[in-house]
mmCIF file of C-alpha atoms in Angstrom:
data_model
loop_
_atom_site.group_PDB
_atom_site.id
_atom_site.type_symbol
_atom_site.label_atom_id
_atom_site.label_comp_id
_atom_site.label_asym_id
_atom_site.label_seq_id
_atom_site.Cartn_x
_atom_site.Cartn_y
_atom_site.Cartn_z
ATOM 1 C CA UNK A 1 0.192 -0.248 -0.085
ATOM 2 C CA UNK A 2 1.164 3.368 -0.764
ATOM 3 C CA UNK A 3 -0.772 6.837 1.227
ATOM 4 C CA UNK A 4 -0.129 9.645 -1.467
ATOM 5 C CA UNK A 5 -1.282 13.323 0.254
ATOM 6 C CA UNK A 6 -4.298 14.691 -1.077
ATOM 7 C CA UNK A 7 -2.606 17.690 -3.027
ATOM 8 C CA UNK A 8 0.345 15.555 -4.376
ATOM 9 C CA UNK A 9 -2.289 13.121 -5.332
ATOM 10 C CA UNK A 10 -4.159 15.868 -7.242
ATOM 11 C CA UNK A 11 -1.042 17.289 -9.162
ATOM 12 C CA UNK A 12 -0.032 13.773 -11.193
ATOM 13 C CA UNK A 13 -3.870 12.897 -11.535
ATOM 14 C CA UNK A 14 -3.551 16.318 -13.539
ATOM 15 C CA UNK A 15 -0.748 15.689 -15.010
ATOM 16 C CA UNK A 16 -1.671 12.881 -16.479
ATOM 17 C CA UNK A 17 -4.658 14.654 -18.139
ATOM 18 C CA UNK A 18 -2.406 17.496 -18.929
ATOM 19 C CA UNK A 19 -0.975 15.542 -21.427
ATOM 20 C CA UNK A 20 -3.614 14.168 -22.617
ATOM 21 C CA UNK A 21 -5.539 16.722 -24.814
ATOM 22 C CA UNK A 22 -7.351 18.440 -21.609
ATOM 23 C CA UNK A 23 -6.962 22.022 -21.198
ATOM 24 C CA UNK A 24 -5.084 22.429 -17.271
ATOM 25 C CA UNK A 25 -8.393 23.517 -15.668
ATOM 26 C CA UNK A 26 -10.298 20.741 -17.050
ATOM 27 C CA UNK A 27 -6.831 18.546 -16.398
ATOM 28 C CA UNK A 28 -7.022 19.425 -12.729
ATOM 29 C CA UNK A 29 -11.054 20.090 -12.214
ATOM 30 C CA UNK A 30 -11.245 15.665 -12.974
ATOM 31 C CA UNK A 31 -8.318 15.022 -11.179
ATOM 32 C CA UNK A 32 -9.793 17.621 -8.020
ATOM 33 C CA UNK A 33 -13.488 15.290 -8.766
ATOM 34 C CA UNK A 34 -11.191 11.930 -8.828
ATOM 35 C CA UNK A 35 -9.490 12.859 -5.099
ATOM 36 C CA UNK A 36 -12.714 13.926 -3.422
ATOM 37 C CA UNK A 37 -14.144 10.455 -3.650
ATOM 38 C CA UNK A 38 -11.151 8.698 -2.878
ATOM 39 C CA UNK A 39 -10.999 11.363 0.243
ATOM 40 C CA UNK A 40 -14.748 10.470 1.232
ATOM 41 C CA UNK A 41 -13.675 6.914 1.128
ATOM 42 C CA UNK A 42 -15.280 6.206 -3.315
ATOM 43 C CA UNK A 43 -12.260 4.862 -4.102
ATOM 44 C CA UNK A 44 -14.326 3.141 -6.648
ATOM 45 C CA UNK A 45 -15.428 6.279 -8.381
ATOM 46 C CA UNK A 46 -11.946 8.042 -7.580
ATOM 47 C CA UNK A 47 -8.095 7.840 -9.101
ATOM 48 C CA UNK A 48 -8.615 4.279 -9.607
ATOM 49 C CA UNK A 49 -10.261 5.700 -13.123
ATOM 50 C CA UNK A 50 -7.490 7.356 -14.537
ATOM 51 C CA UNK A 51 -6.591 4.594 -16.354
ATOM 52 C CA UNK A 52 -10.431 3.926 -17.811
ATOM 53 C CA UNK A 53 -10.604 7.083 -18.777
ATOM 54 C CA UNK A 54 -7.482 6.838 -20.738
ATOM 55 C CA UNK A 55 -8.635 3.970 -22.663
ATOM 56 C CA UNK A 56 -11.887 4.920 -23.145
ATOM 57 C CA UNK A 57 -10.368 8.616 -24.511
ATOM 58 C CA UNK A 58 -8.548 6.717 -27.233
ATOM 59 C CA UNK A 59 -11.403 4.980 -28.208
ATOM 60 C CA UNK A 60 -13.105 8.189 -28.531
ATOM 61 C CA UNK A 61 -15.331 7.606 -26.201
ATOM 62 C CA UNK A 62 -15.065 10.761 -24.534
ATOM 63 C CA UNK A 63 -13.563 14.029 -25.559
ATOM 64 C CA UNK A 64 -11.488 16.207 -24.020
ATOM 65 C CA UNK A 65 -12.347 20.209 -23.549
ATOM 66 C CA UNK A 66 -16.004 20.171 -24.411
ATOM 67 C CA UNK A 67 -18.910 22.103 -24.371
ATOM 68 C CA UNK A 68 -22.468 20.714 -23.324
ATOM 69 C CA UNK A 69 -24.647 22.234 -25.289
ATOM 70 C CA UNK A 70 -27.916 23.173 -23.946
ATOM 71 C CA UNK A 71 -31.187 22.421 -26.230
ATOM 72 C CA UNK A 72 -33.889 22.689 -24.628
ATOM 73 C CA UNK A 73 -34.402 25.728 -22.360
ATOM 74 C CA UNK A 74 -37.517 26.235 -20.495
ATOM 75 C CA UNK A 75 -38.642 28.215 -17.019
ATOM 76 C CA UNK A 76 -38.008 24.585 -14.912
ATOM 77 C CA UNK A 77 -36.872 22.360 -17.037
ATOM 78 C CA UNK A 78 -33.631 22.028 -18.986
ATOM 79 C CA UNK A 79 -32.306 19.680 -21.342
ATOM 80 C CA UNK A 80 -28.293 19.447 -21.916
ATOM 81 C CA UNK A 81 -26.449 17.576 -24.381
ATOM 82 C CA UNK A 82 -22.289 16.917 -23.302
ATOM 83 C CA UNK A 83 -21.069 15.903 -26.046
ATOM 84 C CA UNK A 84 -19.586 12.838 -24.975
ATOM 85 C CA UNK A 85 -17.485 15.033 -23.119
ATOM 86 C CA UNK A 86 -15.787 14.367 -19.434
ATOM 87 C CA UNK A 87 -18.493 13.632 -17.226
ATOM 88 C CA UNK A 88 -16.598 16.601 -14.594
ATOM 89 C CA UNK A 89 -16.821 19.053 -17.207
ATOM 90 C CA UNK A 90 -20.346 19.130 -18.510
ATOM 91 C CA UNK A 91 -22.021 17.913 -15.562
ATOM 92 C CA UNK A 92 -21.657 20.733 -12.830
ATOM 93 C CA UNK A 93 -22.502 23.320 -16.030
ATOM 94 C CA UNK A 94 -25.968 21.053 -16.360
ATOM 95 C CA UNK A 95 -25.828 20.667 -12.412
ATOM 96 C CA UNK A 96 -25.165 24.732 -12.159
ATOM 97 C CA UNK A 97 -28.263 25.312 -13.893
ATOM 98 C CA UNK A 98 -30.678 23.196 -12.607
ATOM 99 C CA UNK A 99 -29.829 25.295 -9.022
ATOM 100 C CA UNK A 100 -30.310 28.747 -11.332
ATOM 101 C CA UNK A 101 -33.784 27.120 -12.531
ATOM 102 C CA UNK A 102 -34.866 26.178 -9.729
ATOM 103 C CA UNK A 103 -34.321 29.406 -7.742
ATOM 104 C CA UNK A 104 -36.690 30.865 -9.733
ATOM 105 C CA UNK A 105 -39.348 29.023 -9.815
ATOM 106 C CA UNK A 106 -39.050 26.220 -6.256
ATOM 107 C CA UNK A 107 -38.766 22.997 -8.665
ATOM 108 C CA UNK A 108 -36.874 21.996 -11.940
ATOM 109 C CA UNK A 109 -35.883 19.102 -13.502
ATOM 110 C CA UNK A 110 -32.821 18.724 -16.078
ATOM 111 C CA UNK A 111 -31.951 16.023 -18.305
ATOM 112 C CA UNK A 112 -28.280 15.437 -19.172
ATOM 113 C CA UNK A 113 -27.341 12.917 -22.229
ATOM 114 C CA UNK A 114 -24.657 11.819 -23.427
ATOM 115 C CA UNK A 115 -21.840 12.735 -20.364
ATOM 116 C CA UNK A 116 -18.419 11.029 -20.058
ATOM 117 C CA UNK A 117 -18.634 9.092 -16.406
ATOM 118 C CA UNK A 118 -19.784 11.707 -14.109
ATOM 119 C CA UNK A 119 -17.773 10.051 -11.022
ATOM 120 C CA UNK A 120 -19.324 10.525 -8.348
ATOM 121 C CA UNK A 121 -22.822 11.385 -8.273
ATOM 122 C CA UNK A 122 -23.066 12.459 -4.677
ATOM 123 C CA UNK A 123 -20.439 15.909 -6.085
ATOM 124 C CA UNK A 124 -23.438 16.790 -7.922
ATOM 125 C CA UNK A 125 -26.017 16.382 -4.483
ATOM 126 C CA UNK A 126 -23.807 18.542 -2.866
ATOM 127 C CA UNK A 127 -22.722 20.635 -4.783
ATOM 128 C CA UNK A 128 -27.253 21.764 -4.709
ATOM 129 C CA UNK A 129 -27.127 20.698 -1.272
ATOM 130 C CA UNK A 130 -24.327 23.798 -0.911
ATOM 131 C CA UNK A 131 -27.112 26.082 -2.385
ATOM 132 C CA UNK A 132 -29.974 25.447 -0.205
ATOM 133 C CA UNK A 133 -30.953 22.745 -2.044
ATOM 134 C CA UNK A 134 -33.044 19.161 -1.637
ATOM 135 C CA UNK A 135 -32.328 17.022 -5.232
ATOM 136 C CA UNK A 136 -32.301 14.244 -6.335
ATOM 137 C CA UNK A 137 -30.973 11.761 -9.392
ATOM 138 C CA UNK A 138 -31.207 8.907 -11.735
ATOM 139 C CA UNK A 139 -28.302 7.861 -13.426
ATOM 140 C CA UNK A 140 -27.771 4.932 -15.554
ATOM 141 C CA UNK A 141 -24.321 4.222 -18.196
ATOM 142 C CA UNK A 142 -25.608 3.713 -21.615
ATOM 143 C CA UNK A 143 -23.155 0.428 -23.441
ATOM 144 C CA UNK A 144 -22.276 -1.073 -20.194
ATOM 145 C CA UNK A 145 -23.830 -3.943 -19.293
ATOM 146 C CA UNK A 146 -23.211 -5.204 -15.530
ATOM 147 C CA UNK A 147 -25.490 -6.144 -14.203
ATOM 148 C CA UNK A 148 -27.857 -9.136 -14.440
ATOM 149 C CA UNK A 149 -31.500 -8.481 -13.349
ATOM 150 C CA UNK A 150 -32.968 -10.047 -10.557
ATOM 151 C CA UNK A 151 -33.873 -13.832 -11.755
ATOM 152 C CA UNK A 152 -31.428 -13.782 -14.547
ATOM 153 C CA UNK A 153 -27.735 -14.406 -15.313
ATOM 154 C CA UNK A 154 -27.447 -12.124 -17.349
ATOM 155 C CA UNK A 155 -25.548 -8.326 -17.780
ATOM 156 C CA UNK A 156 -29.161 -6.068 -18.455
ATOM 157 C CA UNK A 157 -28.116 -3.271 -16.526
ATOM 158 C CA UNK A 158 -25.625 -0.558 -15.588
ATOM 159 C CA UNK A 159 -25.052 -0.540 -12.367
ATOM 160 C CA UNK A 160 -27.680 2.732 -12.496
ATOM 161 C CA UNK A 161 -27.082 5.064 -9.020
ATOM 162 C CA UNK A 162 -29.549 6.422 -7.439
ATOM 163 C CA UNK A 163 -29.115 9.913 -5.280
ATOM 164 C CA UNK A 164 -31.008 11.770 -2.875
ATOM 165 C CA UNK A 165 -28.933 14.865 -1.122
ATOM 166 C CA UNK A 166 -30.413 16.872 1.706
ATOM 167 C CA UNK A 167 -29.269 20.681 2.610
ATOM 168 C CA UNK A 168 -28.740 21.199 6.555
ATOM 169 C CA UNK A 169 -28.255 24.706 8.477
ATOM 170 C CA UNK A 170 -25.455 25.365 9.985
ATOM 171 C CA UNK A 171 -25.093 21.310 9.554
ATOM 172 C CA UNK A 172 -22.731 19.139 6.190
ATOM 173 C CA UNK A 173 -25.591 17.980 3.671
ATOM 174 C CA UNK A 174 -26.872 14.343 3.660
ATOM 175 C CA UNK A 175 -26.468 11.969 1.017
ATOM 176 C CA UNK A 176 -27.274 8.886 0.387
ATOM 177 C CA UNK A 177 -25.856 7.668 -3.226
ATOM 178 C CA UNK A 178 -25.409 4.448 -4.253
ATOM 179 C CA UNK A 179 -25.247 1.626 -7.183
ATOM 180 C CA UNK A 180 -28.360 0.119 -7.977
ATOM 181 C CA UNK A 181 -25.859 -3.380 -8.184
ATOM 182 C CA UNK A 182 -24.360 -4.976 -4.510
ATOM 183 C CA UNK A 183 -21.717 -3.296 -5.320
ATOM 184 C CA UNK A 184 -20.491 0.020 -8.126
ATOM 185 C CA UNK A 185 -18.283 -2.082 -11.447
ATOM 186 C CA UNK A 186 -15.628 0.619 -9.633
ATOM 187 C CA UNK A 187 -15.043 -2.010 -6.171
ATOM 188 C CA UNK A 188 -14.408 -4.725 -8.627
ATOM 189 C CA UNK A 189 -12.193 -3.109 -10.205
ATOM 190 C CA UNK A 190 -10.737 -1.882 -6.319
ATOM 191 C CA UNK A 191 -10.598 -5.681 -5.343
ATOM 192 C CA UNK A 192 -8.816 -7.244 -8.856
ATOM 193 C CA UNK A 193 -6.901 -4.514 -8.142
ATOM 194 C CA UNK A 194 -5.901 -5.293 -4.892
ATOM 195 C CA UNK A 195 -8.273 -3.101 -2.726
ATOM 196 C CA UNK A 196 -10.863 -3.935 -0.321
ATOM 197 C CA UNK A 197 -12.351 -7.161 -1.667
ATOM 198 C CA UNK A 198 -16.380 -8.097 -2.561
ATOM 199 C CA UNK A 199 -19.002 -8.908 -0.792
ATOM 200 C CA UNK A 200 -20.486 -12.499 -0.261
ATOM 201 C CA UNK A 201 -22.498 -13.180 -3.369
ATOM 202 C CA UNK A 202 -21.676 -10.071 -4.964
ATOM 203 C CA UNK A 203 -21.619 -11.815 -8.828
ATOM 204 C CA UNK A 204 -23.468 -14.112 -9.670
ATOM 205 C CA UNK A 205 -22.085 -16.344 -13.346
ATOM 206 C CA UNK A 206 -23.057 -17.776 -15.691
ATOM 207 C CA UNK A 207 -23.931 -21.004 -14.227
ATOM 208 C CA UNK A 208 -25.856 -18.862 -11.661
ATOM 209 C CA UNK A 209 -23.756 -19.537 -9.173
ATOM 210 C CA UNK A 210 -22.941 -16.521 -6.632
ATOM 211 C CA UNK A 211 -18.921 -15.625 -6.383
ATOM 212 C CA UNK A 212 -17.180 -12.809 -5.378
ATOM 213 C CA UNK A 213 -13.763 -13.533 -7.719
ATOM 214 C CA UNK A 214 -13.467 -10.397 -9.693
ATOM 215 C CA UNK A 215 -12.149 -12.993 -12.703
ATOM 216 C CA UNK A 216 -15.538 -14.228 -13.002
ATOM 217 C CA UNK A 217 -16.812 -9.703 -14.385
ATOM 218 C CA UNK A 218 -13.476 -10.018 -15.854
ATOM 219 C CA UNK A 219 -12.398 -12.814 -17.075
ATOM 220 C CA UNK A 220 -8.398 -13.006 -17.377
ATOM 221 C CA UNK A 221 -5.965 -10.117 -16.377
ATOM 222 C CA UNK A 222 -3.097 -9.189 -15.071
ATOM 223 C CA UNK A 223 -2.669 -7.556 -11.997
ATOM 224 C CA UNK A 224 -1.828 -3.976 -13.647
ATOM 225 C CA UNK A 225 -3.304 -4.713 -16.852
ATOM 226 C CA UNK A 226 -6.354 -3.657 -18.334
ATOM 227 C CA UNK A 227 -10.194 -5.294 -16.888
ATOM 228 C CA UNK A 228 -12.582 -5.407 -19.539
ATOM 229 C CA UNK A 229 -16.024 -6.801 -18.342
ATOM 230 C CA UNK A 230 -16.875 -7.671 -21.418
ATOM 231 C CA UNK A 231 -14.970 -10.843 -20.952
ATOM 232 C CA UNK A 232 -15.916 -11.863 -18.134
ATOM 233 C CA UNK A 233 -19.274 -14.364 -18.372
ATOM 234 C CA UNK A 234 -20.744 -14.009 -15.703
ATOM 235 C CA UNK A 235 -22.459 -9.580 -13.770
ATOM 236 C CA UNK A 236 -22.978 -8.095 -10.785
ATOM 237 C CA UNK A 237 -25.835 -9.204 -8.829
ATOM 238 C CA UNK A 238 -27.717 -6.340 -8.423
ATOM 239 C CA UNK A 239 -28.539 -4.905 -4.404
ATOM 240 C CA UNK A 240 -32.344 -6.366 -2.683
ATOM 241 C CA UNK A 241 -33.251 -8.893 -5.028
ATOM 242 C CA UNK A 242 -36.475 -7.731 -6.178
ATOM 243 C CA UNK A 243 -35.894 -4.278 -5.638
ATOM 244 C CA UNK A 244 -32.639 -2.918 -6.623
ATOM 245 C CA UNK A 245 -33.399 -4.686 -9.560
ATOM 246 C CA UNK A 246 -36.335 -2.788 -10.320
ATOM 247 C CA UNK A 247 -34.912 0.899 -8.716
ATOM 248 C CA UNK A 248 -32.093 0.281 -11.806
ATOM 249 C CA UNK A 249 -34.956 -0.851 -14.407
ATOM 250 C CA UNK A 250 -36.125 2.370 -13.509
ATOM 251 C CA UNK A 251 -32.583 4.430 -13.217
ATOM 252 C CA UNK A 252 -32.208 3.531 -17.171
ATOM 253 C CA UNK A 253 -35.847 4.836 -17.946
ATOM 254 C CA UNK A 254 -35.545 7.912 -16.922
ATOM 255 C CA UNK A 255 -32.047 8.403 -16.921
ATOM 256 C CA UNK A 256 -31.145 6.515 -19.527
ATOM 257 C CA UNK A 257 -34.146 6.531 -22.269
ATOM 258 C CA UNK A 258 -35.910 10.175 -21.342
ATOM 259 C CA UNK A 259 -32.702 11.621 -21.192
ATOM 260 C CA UNK A 260 -32.201 10.543 -24.725
ATOM 261 C CA UNK A 261 -28.807 9.422 -23.359
ATOM 262 C CA UNK A 262 -30.184 5.511 -24.371
ATOM 263 C CA UNK A 263 -30.958 2.823 -22.163
ATOM 264 C CA UNK A 264 -28.187 0.480 -21.930
ATOM 265 C CA UNK A 265 -27.874 -1.720 -24.645
ATOM 266 C CA UNK A 266 -24.744 -3.976 -26.343
ATOM 267 C CA UNK A 267 -22.751 -2.092 -28.429
ATOM 268 C CA UNK A 268 -23.601 1.378 -27.429
ATOM 269 C CA UNK A 269 -21.327 3.741 -26.978
ATOM 270 C CA UNK A 270 -20.382 4.592 -23.751
ATOM 271 C CA UNK A 271 -22.378 7.612 -21.910
ATOM 272 C CA UNK A 272 -23.619 9.066 -18.286
ATOM 273 C CA UNK A 273 -26.966 9.810 -18.056
ATOM 274 C CA UNK A 274 -28.917 11.645 -15.554
ATOM 275 C CA UNK A 275 -31.968 13.157 -14.640
ATOM 276 C CA UNK A 276 -32.240 15.257 -11.500
ATOM 277 C CA UNK A 277 -35.010 17.045 -10.018
ATOM 278 C CA UNK A 278 -34.432 19.928 -8.110
ATOM 279 C CA UNK A 279 -36.507 21.364 -4.878
ATOM 280 C CA UNK A 280 -36.032 24.578 -3.120
ATOM 281 C CA UNK A 281 -37.349 23.929 0.614
ATOM 282 C CA UNK A 282 -37.587 28.184 1.660
ATOM 283 C CA UNK A 283 -40.714 27.979 -0.636
ATOM 284 C CA UNK A 284 -42.641 24.120 -0.018
ATOM 285 C CA UNK A 285 -42.461 25.113 3.618
ATOM 286 C CA UNK A 286 -42.003 28.735 4.526
ATOM 287 C CA UNK A 287 -43.058 28.041 7.772
ATOM 288 C CA UNK A 288 -39.004 26.667 8.186
ATOM 289 C CA UNK A 289 -40.372 23.646 9.634
ATOM 290 C CA UNK A 290 -38.281 21.500 7.901
ATOM 291 C CA UNK A 291 -34.434 21.986 8.839
ATOM 292 C CA UNK A 292 -35.529 21.337 12.960
ATOM 293 C CA UNK A 293 -37.585 18.184 11.762
ATOM 294 C CA UNK A 294 -34.487 17.050 9.314
ATOM 295 C CA UNK A 295 -32.470 17.174 13.386
ATOM 296 C CA UNK A 296 -35.484 15.997 15.057
ATOM 297 C CA UNK A 297 -34.880 12.390 13.503
ATOM 298 C CA UNK A 298 -31.284 12.686 12.365
ATOM 299 C CA UNK A 299 -31.917 12.635 16.466
ATOM 300 C CA UNK A 300 -34.180 9.422 16.619
ATOM 301 C CA UNK A 301 -32.254 7.279 14.567
ATOM 302 C CA UNK A 302 -28.386 7.998 15.957
ATOM 303 C CA UNK A 303 -30.289 7.190 19.381
ATOM 304 C CA UNK A 304 -31.405 3.789 17.929
ATOM 305 C CA UNK A 305 -29.575 0.936 20.325
ATOM 306 C CA UNK A 306 -27.321 -0.445 18.375
ATOM 307 C CA UNK A 307 -27.478 -4.109 17.178
ATOM 308 C CA UNK A 308 -23.629 -4.586 18.770
ATOM 309 C CA UNK A 309 -21.629 -2.373 21.783
ATOM 310 C CA UNK A 310 -19.625 0.069 20.135
ATOM 311 C CA UNK A 311 -21.547 0.861 16.371
ATOM 312 C CA UNK A 312 -23.548 3.480 16.478
ATOM 313 C CA UNK A 313 -26.545 3.491 14.541
ATOM 314 C CA UNK A 314 -25.320 5.669 11.548
ATOM 315 C CA UNK A 315 -27.215 8.093 9.356
ATOM 316 C CA UNK A 316 -26.454 8.808 5.086
ATOM 317 C CA UNK A 317 -23.036 10.674 4.847
ATOM 318 C CA UNK A 318 -21.643 9.551 8.528
ATOM 319 C CA UNK A 319 -18.800 7.012 6.974
ATOM 320 C CA UNK A 320 -17.944 9.716 4.420
ATOM 321 C CA UNK A 321 -17.187 12.245 6.728
ATOM 322 C CA UNK A 322 -15.744 9.916 8.993
ATOM 323 C CA UNK A 323 -13.287 8.991 6.197
ATOM 324 C CA UNK A 324 -12.619 12.653 4.145
ATOM 325 C CA UNK A 325 -11.476 13.574 7.802
ATOM 326 C CA UNK A 326 -8.669 10.851 8.422
ATOM 327 C CA UNK A 327 -7.840 11.246 4.654
ATOM 328 C CA UNK A 328 -7.722 14.879 4.713
ATOM 329 C CA UNK A 329 -5.062 14.233 7.420
ATOM 330 C CA UNK A 330 -3.092 11.541 7.257
ATOM 331 C CA UNK A 331 -3.317 10.722 3.217
ATOM 332 C CA UNK A 332 -5.259 8.391 0.269
ATOM 333 C CA UNK A 333 -4.102 5.096 0.607
ATOM 334 C CA UNK A 334 -4.005 3.198 -2.793
ATOM 335 C CA UNK A 335 -3.511 -0.847 -3.217
ATOM 336 C CA UNK A 336 0.035 -1.583 -5.037
ATOM 337 C CA UNK A 337 -1.970 -3.204 -7.954
ATOM 338 C CA UNK A 338 -4.112 0.686 -8.284
ATOM 339 C CA UNK A 339 -0.898 2.941 -8.199
ATOM 340 C CA UNK A 340 1.076 0.759 -10.176
ATOM 341 C CA UNK A 341 -1.914 1.028 -12.568
ATOM 342 C CA UNK A 342 -1.919 4.853 -12.411
ATOM 343 C CA UNK A 343 2.271 4.913 -12.905
ATOM 344 C CA UNK A 344 1.788 3.100 -16.006
ATOM 345 C CA UNK A 345 -0.922 4.954 -17.997
ATOM 346 C CA UNK A 346 0.787 8.930 -16.505
ATOM 347 C CA UNK A 347 4.340 7.261 -18.633
ATOM 348 C CA UNK A 348 1.781 5.732 -21.004
ATOM 349 C CA UNK A 349 0.696 9.730 -21.993
ATOM 350 C CA UNK A 350 4.475 10.975 -21.146
ATOM 351 C CA UNK A 351 4.313 12.581 -17.659
ATOM 352 C CA UNK A 352 8.552 12.520 -16.094
ATOM 353 C CA UNK A 353 9.254 10.318 -14.093
ATOM 354 C CA UNK A 354 10.258 13.544 -11.546
ATOM 355 C CA UNK A 355 6.658 14.584 -12.013
ATOM 356 C CA UNK A 356 5.629 10.245 -10.681
ATOM 357 C CA UNK A 357 7.806 10.463 -8.154
ATOM 358 C CA UNK A 358 7.049 13.768 -6.512
ATOM 359 C CA UNK A 359 3.308 12.077 -5.567
ATOM 360 C CA UNK A 360 4.307 9.723 -3.216
ATOM 361 C CA UNK A 361 7.266 12.335 -1.752
ATOM 362 C CA UNK A 362 5.701 13.824 1.649
ATOM 363 C CA UNK A 363 7.072 13.919 5.349
ATOM 364 C CA UNK A 364 3.854 12.775 6.882
ATOM 365 C CA UNK A 365 1.989 10.746 3.810
ATOM 366 C CA UNK A 366 3.700 9.930 0.958
ATOM 367 C CA UNK A 367 5.479 6.641 2.967
ATOM 368 C CA UNK A 368 5.003 3.408 1.659
ATOM 369 C CA UNK A 369 3.241 1.090 4.613
#
């Protein structure tokens, strides 16, 4: 394991994208969002994605420095075409537009289509919450066949994330952000590169047997080589049996079909679609009941007698807050295989050895453990 200081990790990842045709602004924006995902403990959506993004760029699935286009614009609704630009570039445009419309109308909806991988969806809920708005996000990934629907063994769904953000006065927002599969594909990627192992039975093979071996999803691979989910014989399972499978199906219809991205299908170009709703609590609740009731209910939930001693009941976002504080102070831990894959990608695009070496140099953080 190597632990890297946050600023150093952002610098080296930005250097990678800067050497791969992105402007300096875009490169740093992508690097910051990916590193922030690691900061919150969502390693599946963090810098482990660097080699994947570079592979997609080479394939033409993602285009650097794109400008999102607003193709439908009404007082309370918009449709934004990301033109297959990096999600970290085009998604903020769509979210900002939703925030602006919501502040004027009290309610807004924005459909984002044809976006590159938009990363941790919680980032966009937090962006809205910072402006005092509730948001709900339905997301899909066209062309990303990964998940077997309940009762099946073949890949038919993307991991189809769902996210809700709730602002709180003077407090961090409450953010519920999850894939509708037992694990996100990125967690399979992390496990395949020496990171946290998958939960028991997270995958299902073609014969119906349950597994937690990433080879079921990816097929054969080397430690620092690429991972290709089209080469595996199995699929990720939907969480919650028919309930998670049903929610994933709705995410495909709303985030995919309705936005114009398309529900996932074989041989379709990779793109994220996101349908997001924004609500201004000040308009819904002029008496200001909402925030006080949130506080009461949070305390009520946290006051539940825990199953095991010493492990208090938590609400969405508690784990992320704790992880962010720890990693901001102590650095971001990366499995050796993950770091090796990032280094190989950096070298392939022409990042200097000096830049790579600087990433692991720090008095406290850039040390091997």
